[in-house]
mmCIF file of C-alpha atoms and ligand atoms in Angstrom:
data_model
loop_
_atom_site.group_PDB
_atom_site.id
_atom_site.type_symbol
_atom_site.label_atom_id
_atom_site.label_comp_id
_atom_site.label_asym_id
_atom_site.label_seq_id
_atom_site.Cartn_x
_atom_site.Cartn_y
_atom_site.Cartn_z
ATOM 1 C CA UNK A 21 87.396 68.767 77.705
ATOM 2 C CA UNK A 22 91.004 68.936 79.353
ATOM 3 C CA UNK A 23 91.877 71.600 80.909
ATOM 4 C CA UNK A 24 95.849 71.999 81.184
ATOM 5 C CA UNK A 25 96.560 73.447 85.071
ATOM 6 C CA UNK A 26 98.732 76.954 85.295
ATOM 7 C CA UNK A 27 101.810 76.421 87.550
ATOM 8 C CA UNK A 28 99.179 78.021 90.618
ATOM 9 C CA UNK A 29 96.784 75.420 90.266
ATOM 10 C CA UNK A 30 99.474 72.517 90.012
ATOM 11 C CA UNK A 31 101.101 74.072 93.595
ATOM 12 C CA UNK A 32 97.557 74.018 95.253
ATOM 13 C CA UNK A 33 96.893 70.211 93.743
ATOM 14 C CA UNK A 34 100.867 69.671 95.105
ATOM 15 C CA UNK A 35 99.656 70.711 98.637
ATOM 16 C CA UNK A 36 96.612 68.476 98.338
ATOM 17 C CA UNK A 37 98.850 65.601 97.199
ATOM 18 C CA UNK A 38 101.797 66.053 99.652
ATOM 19 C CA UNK A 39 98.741 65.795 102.749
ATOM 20 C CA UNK A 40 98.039 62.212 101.006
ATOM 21 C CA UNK A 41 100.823 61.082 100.407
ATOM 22 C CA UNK A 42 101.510 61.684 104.230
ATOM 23 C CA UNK A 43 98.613 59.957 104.880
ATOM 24 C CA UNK A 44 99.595 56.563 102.953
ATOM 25 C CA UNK A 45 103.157 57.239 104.972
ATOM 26 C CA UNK A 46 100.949 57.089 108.659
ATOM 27 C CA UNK A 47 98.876 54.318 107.363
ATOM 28 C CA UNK A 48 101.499 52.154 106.891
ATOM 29 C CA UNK A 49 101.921 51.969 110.787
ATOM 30 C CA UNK A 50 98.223 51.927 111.206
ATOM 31 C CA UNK A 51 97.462 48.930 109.207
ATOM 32 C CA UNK A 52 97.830 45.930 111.585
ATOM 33 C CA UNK A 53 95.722 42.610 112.348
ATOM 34 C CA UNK A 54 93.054 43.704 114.568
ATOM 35 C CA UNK A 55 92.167 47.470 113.344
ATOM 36 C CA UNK A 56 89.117 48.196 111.963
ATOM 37 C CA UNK A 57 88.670 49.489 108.380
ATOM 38 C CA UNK A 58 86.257 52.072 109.755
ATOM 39 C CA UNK A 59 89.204 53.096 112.465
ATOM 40 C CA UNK A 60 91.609 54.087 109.742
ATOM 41 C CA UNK A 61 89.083 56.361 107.881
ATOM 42 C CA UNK A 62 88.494 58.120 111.239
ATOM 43 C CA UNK A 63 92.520 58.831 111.390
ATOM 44 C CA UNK A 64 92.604 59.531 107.834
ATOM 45 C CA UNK A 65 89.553 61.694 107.658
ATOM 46 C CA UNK A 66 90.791 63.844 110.683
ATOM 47 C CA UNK A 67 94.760 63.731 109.266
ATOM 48 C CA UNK A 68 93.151 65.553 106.072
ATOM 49 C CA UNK A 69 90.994 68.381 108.043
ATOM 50 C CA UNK A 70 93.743 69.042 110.362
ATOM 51 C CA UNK A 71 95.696 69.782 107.123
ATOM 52 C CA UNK A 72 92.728 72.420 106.086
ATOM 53 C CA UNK A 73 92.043 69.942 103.364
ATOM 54 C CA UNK A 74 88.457 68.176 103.000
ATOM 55 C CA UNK A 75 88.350 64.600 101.883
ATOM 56 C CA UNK A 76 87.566 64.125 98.107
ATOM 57 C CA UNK A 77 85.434 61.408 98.216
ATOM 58 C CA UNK A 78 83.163 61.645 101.381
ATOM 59 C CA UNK A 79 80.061 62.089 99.629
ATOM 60 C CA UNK A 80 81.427 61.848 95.739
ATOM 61 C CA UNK A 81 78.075 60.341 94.117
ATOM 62 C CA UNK A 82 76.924 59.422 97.240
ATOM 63 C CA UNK A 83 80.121 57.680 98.351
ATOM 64 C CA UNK A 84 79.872 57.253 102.525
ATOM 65 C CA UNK A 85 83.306 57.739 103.869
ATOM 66 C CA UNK A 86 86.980 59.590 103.383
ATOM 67 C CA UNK A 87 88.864 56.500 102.035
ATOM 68 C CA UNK A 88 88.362 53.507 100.300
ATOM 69 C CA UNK A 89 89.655 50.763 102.076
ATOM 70 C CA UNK A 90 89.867 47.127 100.158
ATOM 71 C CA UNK A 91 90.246 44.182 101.373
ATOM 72 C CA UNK A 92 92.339 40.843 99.129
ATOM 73 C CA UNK A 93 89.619 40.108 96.362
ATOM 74 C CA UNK A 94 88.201 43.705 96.795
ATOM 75 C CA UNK A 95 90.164 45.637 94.249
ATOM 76 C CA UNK A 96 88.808 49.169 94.857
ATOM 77 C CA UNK A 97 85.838 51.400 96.199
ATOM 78 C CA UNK A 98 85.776 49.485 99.717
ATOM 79 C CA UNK A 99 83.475 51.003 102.083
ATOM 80 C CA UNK A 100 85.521 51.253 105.803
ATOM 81 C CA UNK A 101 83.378 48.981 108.440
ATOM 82 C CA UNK A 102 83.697 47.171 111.507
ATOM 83 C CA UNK A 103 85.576 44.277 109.906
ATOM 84 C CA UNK A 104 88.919 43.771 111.375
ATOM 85 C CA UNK A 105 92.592 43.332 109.576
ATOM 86 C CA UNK A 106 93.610 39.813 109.690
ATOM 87 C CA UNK A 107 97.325 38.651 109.466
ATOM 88 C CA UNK A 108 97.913 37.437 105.827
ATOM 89 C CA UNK A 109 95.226 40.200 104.110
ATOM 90 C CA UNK A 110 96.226 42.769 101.811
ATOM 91 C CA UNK A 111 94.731 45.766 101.995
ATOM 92 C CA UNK A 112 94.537 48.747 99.017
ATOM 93 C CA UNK A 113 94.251 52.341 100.763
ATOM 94 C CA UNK A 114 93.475 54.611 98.435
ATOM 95 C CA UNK A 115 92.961 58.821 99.287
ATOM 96 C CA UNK A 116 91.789 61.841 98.145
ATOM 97 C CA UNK A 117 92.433 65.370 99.454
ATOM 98 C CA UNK A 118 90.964 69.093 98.210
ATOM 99 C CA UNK A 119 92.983 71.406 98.927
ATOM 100 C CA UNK A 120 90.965 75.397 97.599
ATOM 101 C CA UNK A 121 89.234 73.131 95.170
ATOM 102 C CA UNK A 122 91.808 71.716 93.994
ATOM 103 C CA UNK A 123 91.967 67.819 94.425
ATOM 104 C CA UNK A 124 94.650 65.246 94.758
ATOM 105 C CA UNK A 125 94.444 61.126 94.819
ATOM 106 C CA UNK A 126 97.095 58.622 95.479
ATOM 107 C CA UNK A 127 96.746 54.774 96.154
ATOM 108 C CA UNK A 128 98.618 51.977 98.055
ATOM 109 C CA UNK A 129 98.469 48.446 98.923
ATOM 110 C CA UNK A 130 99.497 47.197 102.399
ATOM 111 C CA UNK A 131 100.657 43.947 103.495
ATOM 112 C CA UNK A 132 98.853 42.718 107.257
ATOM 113 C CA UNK A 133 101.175 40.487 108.801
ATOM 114 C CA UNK A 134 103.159 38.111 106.333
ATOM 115 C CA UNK A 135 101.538 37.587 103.048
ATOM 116 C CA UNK A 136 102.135 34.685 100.433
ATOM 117 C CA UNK A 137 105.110 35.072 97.585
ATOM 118 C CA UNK A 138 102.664 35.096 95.137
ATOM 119 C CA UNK A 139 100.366 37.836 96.717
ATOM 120 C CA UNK A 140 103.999 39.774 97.728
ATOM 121 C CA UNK A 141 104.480 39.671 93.855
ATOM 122 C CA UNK A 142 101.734 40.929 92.901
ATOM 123 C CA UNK A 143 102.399 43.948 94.726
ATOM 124 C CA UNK A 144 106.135 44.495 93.549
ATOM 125 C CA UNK A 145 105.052 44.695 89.966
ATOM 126 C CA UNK A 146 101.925 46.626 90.343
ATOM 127 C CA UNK A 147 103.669 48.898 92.103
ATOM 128 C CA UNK A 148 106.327 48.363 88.895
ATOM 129 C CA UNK A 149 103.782 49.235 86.351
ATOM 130 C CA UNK A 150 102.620 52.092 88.127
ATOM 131 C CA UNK A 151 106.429 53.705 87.625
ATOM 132 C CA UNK A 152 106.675 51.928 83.892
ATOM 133 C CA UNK A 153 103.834 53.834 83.596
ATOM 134 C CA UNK A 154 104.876 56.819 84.552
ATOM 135 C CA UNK A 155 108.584 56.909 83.221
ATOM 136 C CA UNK A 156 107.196 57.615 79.998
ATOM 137 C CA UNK A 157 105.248 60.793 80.542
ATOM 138 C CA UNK A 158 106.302 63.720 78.905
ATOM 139 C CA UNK A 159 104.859 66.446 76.496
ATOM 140 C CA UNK A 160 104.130 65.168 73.078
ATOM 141 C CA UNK A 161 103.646 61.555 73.589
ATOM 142 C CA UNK A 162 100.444 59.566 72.919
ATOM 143 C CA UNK A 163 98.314 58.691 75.901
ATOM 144 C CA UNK A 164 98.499 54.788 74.640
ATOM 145 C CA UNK A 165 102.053 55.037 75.561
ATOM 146 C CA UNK A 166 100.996 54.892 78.992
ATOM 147 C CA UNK A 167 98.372 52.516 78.471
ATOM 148 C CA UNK A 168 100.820 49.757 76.729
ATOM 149 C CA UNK A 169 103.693 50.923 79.719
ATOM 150 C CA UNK A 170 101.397 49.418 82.220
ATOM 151 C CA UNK A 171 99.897 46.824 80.560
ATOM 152 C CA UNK A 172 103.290 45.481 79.560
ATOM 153 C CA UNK A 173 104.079 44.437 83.125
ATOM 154 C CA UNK A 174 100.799 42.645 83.533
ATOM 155 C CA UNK A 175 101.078 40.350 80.180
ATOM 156 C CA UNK A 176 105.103 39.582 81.700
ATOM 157 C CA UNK A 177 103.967 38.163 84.707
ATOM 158 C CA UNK A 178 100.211 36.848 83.876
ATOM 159 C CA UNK A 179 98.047 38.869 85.852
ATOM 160 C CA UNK A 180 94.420 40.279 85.011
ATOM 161 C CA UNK A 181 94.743 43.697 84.094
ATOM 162 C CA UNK A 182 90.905 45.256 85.534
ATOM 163 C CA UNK A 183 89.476 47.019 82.979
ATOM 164 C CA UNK A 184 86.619 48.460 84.320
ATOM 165 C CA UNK A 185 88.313 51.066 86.253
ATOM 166 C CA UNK A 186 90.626 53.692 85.091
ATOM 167 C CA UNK A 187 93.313 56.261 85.367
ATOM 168 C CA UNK A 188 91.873 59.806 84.433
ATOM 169 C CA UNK A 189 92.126 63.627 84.754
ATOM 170 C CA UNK A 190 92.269 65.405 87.953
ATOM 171 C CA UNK A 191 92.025 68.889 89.168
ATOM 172 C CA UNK A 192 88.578 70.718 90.395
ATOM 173 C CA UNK A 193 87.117 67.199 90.200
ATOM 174 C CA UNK A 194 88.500 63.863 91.000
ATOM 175 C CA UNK A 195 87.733 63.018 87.886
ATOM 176 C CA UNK A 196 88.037 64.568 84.797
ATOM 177 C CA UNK A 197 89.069 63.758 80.721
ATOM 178 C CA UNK A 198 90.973 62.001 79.740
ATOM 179 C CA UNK A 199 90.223 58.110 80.821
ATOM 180 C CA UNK A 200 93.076 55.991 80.938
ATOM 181 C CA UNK A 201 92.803 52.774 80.597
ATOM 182 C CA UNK A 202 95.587 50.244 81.841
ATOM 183 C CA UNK A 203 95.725 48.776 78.741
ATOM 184 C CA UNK A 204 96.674 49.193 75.122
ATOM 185 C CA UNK A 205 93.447 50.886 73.172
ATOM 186 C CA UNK A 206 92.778 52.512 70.101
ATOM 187 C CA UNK A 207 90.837 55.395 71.735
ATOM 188 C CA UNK A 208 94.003 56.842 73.659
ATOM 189 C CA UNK A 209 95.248 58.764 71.088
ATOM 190 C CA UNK A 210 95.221 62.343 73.056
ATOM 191 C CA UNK A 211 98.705 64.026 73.179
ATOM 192 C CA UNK A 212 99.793 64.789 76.117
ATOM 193 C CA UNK A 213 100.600 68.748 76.929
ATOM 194 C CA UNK A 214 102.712 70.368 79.852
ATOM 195 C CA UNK A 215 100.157 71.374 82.601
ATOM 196 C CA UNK A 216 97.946 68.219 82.427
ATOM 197 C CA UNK A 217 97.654 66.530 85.587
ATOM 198 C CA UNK A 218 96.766 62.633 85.781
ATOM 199 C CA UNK A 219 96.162 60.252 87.936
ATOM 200 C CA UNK A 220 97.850 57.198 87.054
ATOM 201 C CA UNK A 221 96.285 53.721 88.598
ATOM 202 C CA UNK A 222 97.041 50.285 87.657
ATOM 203 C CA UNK A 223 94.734 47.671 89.334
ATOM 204 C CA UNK A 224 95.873 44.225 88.683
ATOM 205 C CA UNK A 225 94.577 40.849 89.992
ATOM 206 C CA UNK A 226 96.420 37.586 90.662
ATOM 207 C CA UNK A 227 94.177 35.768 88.075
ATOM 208 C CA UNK A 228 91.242 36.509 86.104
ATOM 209 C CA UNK A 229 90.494 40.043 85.274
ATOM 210 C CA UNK A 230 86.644 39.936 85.256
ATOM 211 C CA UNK A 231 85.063 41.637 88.700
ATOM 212 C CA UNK A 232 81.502 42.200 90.199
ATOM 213 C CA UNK A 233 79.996 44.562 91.651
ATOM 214 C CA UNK A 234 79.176 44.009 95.473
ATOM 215 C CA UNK A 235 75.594 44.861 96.651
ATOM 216 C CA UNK A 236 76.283 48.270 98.485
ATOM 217 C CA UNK A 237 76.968 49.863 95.046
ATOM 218 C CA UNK A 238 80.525 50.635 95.243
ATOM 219 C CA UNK A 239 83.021 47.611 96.373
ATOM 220 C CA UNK A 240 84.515 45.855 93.352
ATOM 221 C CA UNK A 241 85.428 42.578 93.700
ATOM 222 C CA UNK A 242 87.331 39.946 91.170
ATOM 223 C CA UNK A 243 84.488 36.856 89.969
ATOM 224 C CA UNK A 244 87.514 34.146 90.522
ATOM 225 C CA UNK A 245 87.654 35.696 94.168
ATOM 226 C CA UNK A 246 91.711 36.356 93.208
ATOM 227 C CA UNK A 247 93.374 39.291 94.996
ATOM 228 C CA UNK A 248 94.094 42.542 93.471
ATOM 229 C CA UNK A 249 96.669 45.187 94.162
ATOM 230 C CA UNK A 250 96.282 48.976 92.898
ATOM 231 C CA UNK A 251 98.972 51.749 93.638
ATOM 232 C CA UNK A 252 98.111 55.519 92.105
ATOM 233 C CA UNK A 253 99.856 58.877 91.579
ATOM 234 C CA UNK A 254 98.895 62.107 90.867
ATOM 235 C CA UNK A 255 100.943 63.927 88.594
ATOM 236 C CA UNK A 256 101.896 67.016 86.285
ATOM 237 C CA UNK A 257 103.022 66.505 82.843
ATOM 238 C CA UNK A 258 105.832 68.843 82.493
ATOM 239 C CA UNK A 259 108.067 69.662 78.803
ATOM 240 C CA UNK A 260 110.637 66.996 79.386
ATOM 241 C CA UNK A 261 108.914 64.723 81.925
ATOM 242 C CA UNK A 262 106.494 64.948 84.756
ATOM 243 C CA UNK A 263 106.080 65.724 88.852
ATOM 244 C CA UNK A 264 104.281 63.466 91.242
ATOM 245 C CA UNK A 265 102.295 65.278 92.889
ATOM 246 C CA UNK A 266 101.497 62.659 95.646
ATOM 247 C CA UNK A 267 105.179 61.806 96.511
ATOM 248 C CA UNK A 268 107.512 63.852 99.184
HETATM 249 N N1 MF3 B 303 90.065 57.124 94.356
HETATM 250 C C1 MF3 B 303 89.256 56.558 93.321
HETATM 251 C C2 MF3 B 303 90.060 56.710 92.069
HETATM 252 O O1 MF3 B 303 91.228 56.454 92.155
HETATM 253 C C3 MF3 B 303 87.911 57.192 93.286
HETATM 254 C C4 MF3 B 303 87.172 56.945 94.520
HETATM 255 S S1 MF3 B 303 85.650 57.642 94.377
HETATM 256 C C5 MF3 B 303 84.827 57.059 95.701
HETATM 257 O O2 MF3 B 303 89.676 57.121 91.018
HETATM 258 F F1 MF3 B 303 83.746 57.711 95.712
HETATM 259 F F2 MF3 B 303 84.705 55.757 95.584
HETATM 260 F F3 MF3 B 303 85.533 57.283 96.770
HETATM 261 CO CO1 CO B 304 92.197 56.867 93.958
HETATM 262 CO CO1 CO B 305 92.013 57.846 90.840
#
């Protein structure tokens, strides 16, 4: 079921989205060798409830904390811990805030310290297929068009597109229908209609695309041990284009 949002819903998810997107702003001055992963989900956990917000995933099917924080080879669903930043790590933030019920979820990776070409690359054109992605959002087009937008960047440049995890729905739950998948399928074949809102999320890894599963149930890591990057917006699908709800 998908539920298109009225233009009162969209401006409570915009709220939601404009405290996160914040958030990834602060981070980027938080992240540095040294912190603690568990440090910057106390910051981001009080940032959000200072904002009257409460964080979306603290307790989502069990989940522990406010923020998933993952580490190089971890490509989402990190659990924050004691383990410290290191110079050379990359590390994907990703956020959720509910704002009245209404939730919002954006994504980032951060560079600790100088990282590699290679691993700087990765970034840039994750990052890039996150806006391919997007740019071609608008009422009336296929969700596949999305799919192949992103995926397109991926085959370019040779990296694993993860295809465990996807995009999806958003609004009174983090997530809702439709899945979207960061690559070309036959099952995408929704139209899209002013009022959905998304959350768009490639997650792309330097090498292989298979991952595992780590033992505490949520951390997903690549099998070749290659490091992933994973930027994500929130948006509104509007008659001639669509908003980001997680941006300024
Ligand atoms: N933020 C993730 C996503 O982009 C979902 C995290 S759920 C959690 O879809 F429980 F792991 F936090
Ligand atoms: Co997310
Ligand atoms: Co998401």
């Amino acid at each position: 079921m998908i539920n298109e949002k009225t233009e009162n819903e969209i401006s409570l998810m915009s709220y939601a989205g404009k405290v996160c997107y914040d958030l990834l702003n602060l981070m980027e001055t938080e992240v540095k060798a040294g912190v603690t992963t568990k440090e910057l989900n106390e910051i981001a956990e009080k940032f959000i409830r200072d904002r009257d917000c409460i964080p979306s995933f603290l307790n989502y099917e069990g989940y522990p904390a406010s923020i998933c924080t993952s580490i190089n080879d971890e490509v989402v669903h990190g659990i924050p811990k004691d383990r410290k930043l290191q110079n050379g790590d990359i590390i994907k933030i990703d956020v959720g805030a509910c704002y009245k019920g209404y939730h919002a979820d954006t994504a980032r990776t951060y560079k600790v310290g100088k990282v590699s070409e290679e691993i700087s690359n990765l970034m840039k054109y994750t990052e890039e297929a996150l806006y391919k992605g997007l740019s071609v959002i608008k009422e009336g087009i296929k969700l596949n068009e999305i799919c192949k937008s992103i995926e397109s960047v991926a085959l370019e440049h040779g990296y694993g597109v993860i295809r465990e995890l996807t995009g999806h729905g958003i609004g009174t739950v983090v997530h809702e229908d439709p899945y979207i998948p960061n690559y070309s399928n036959n099952e995408s074949e929704l139209i899209l209609k002013e009022g959905m809102t998304l959350a768009i999320e490639p997650m792309f890894s330097l090498k292989g695309r298979k991952v595992w599963i780590l033992e505490d149930d949520w951390t997903i890591v690549t099998q070749d041990g290659s490091p992933a990057a994973h930027y994500e917006h929130t948006i509104a699908v509007t008659k001639d284009g669509y908003k980001i709800l997680t941006g300024e």
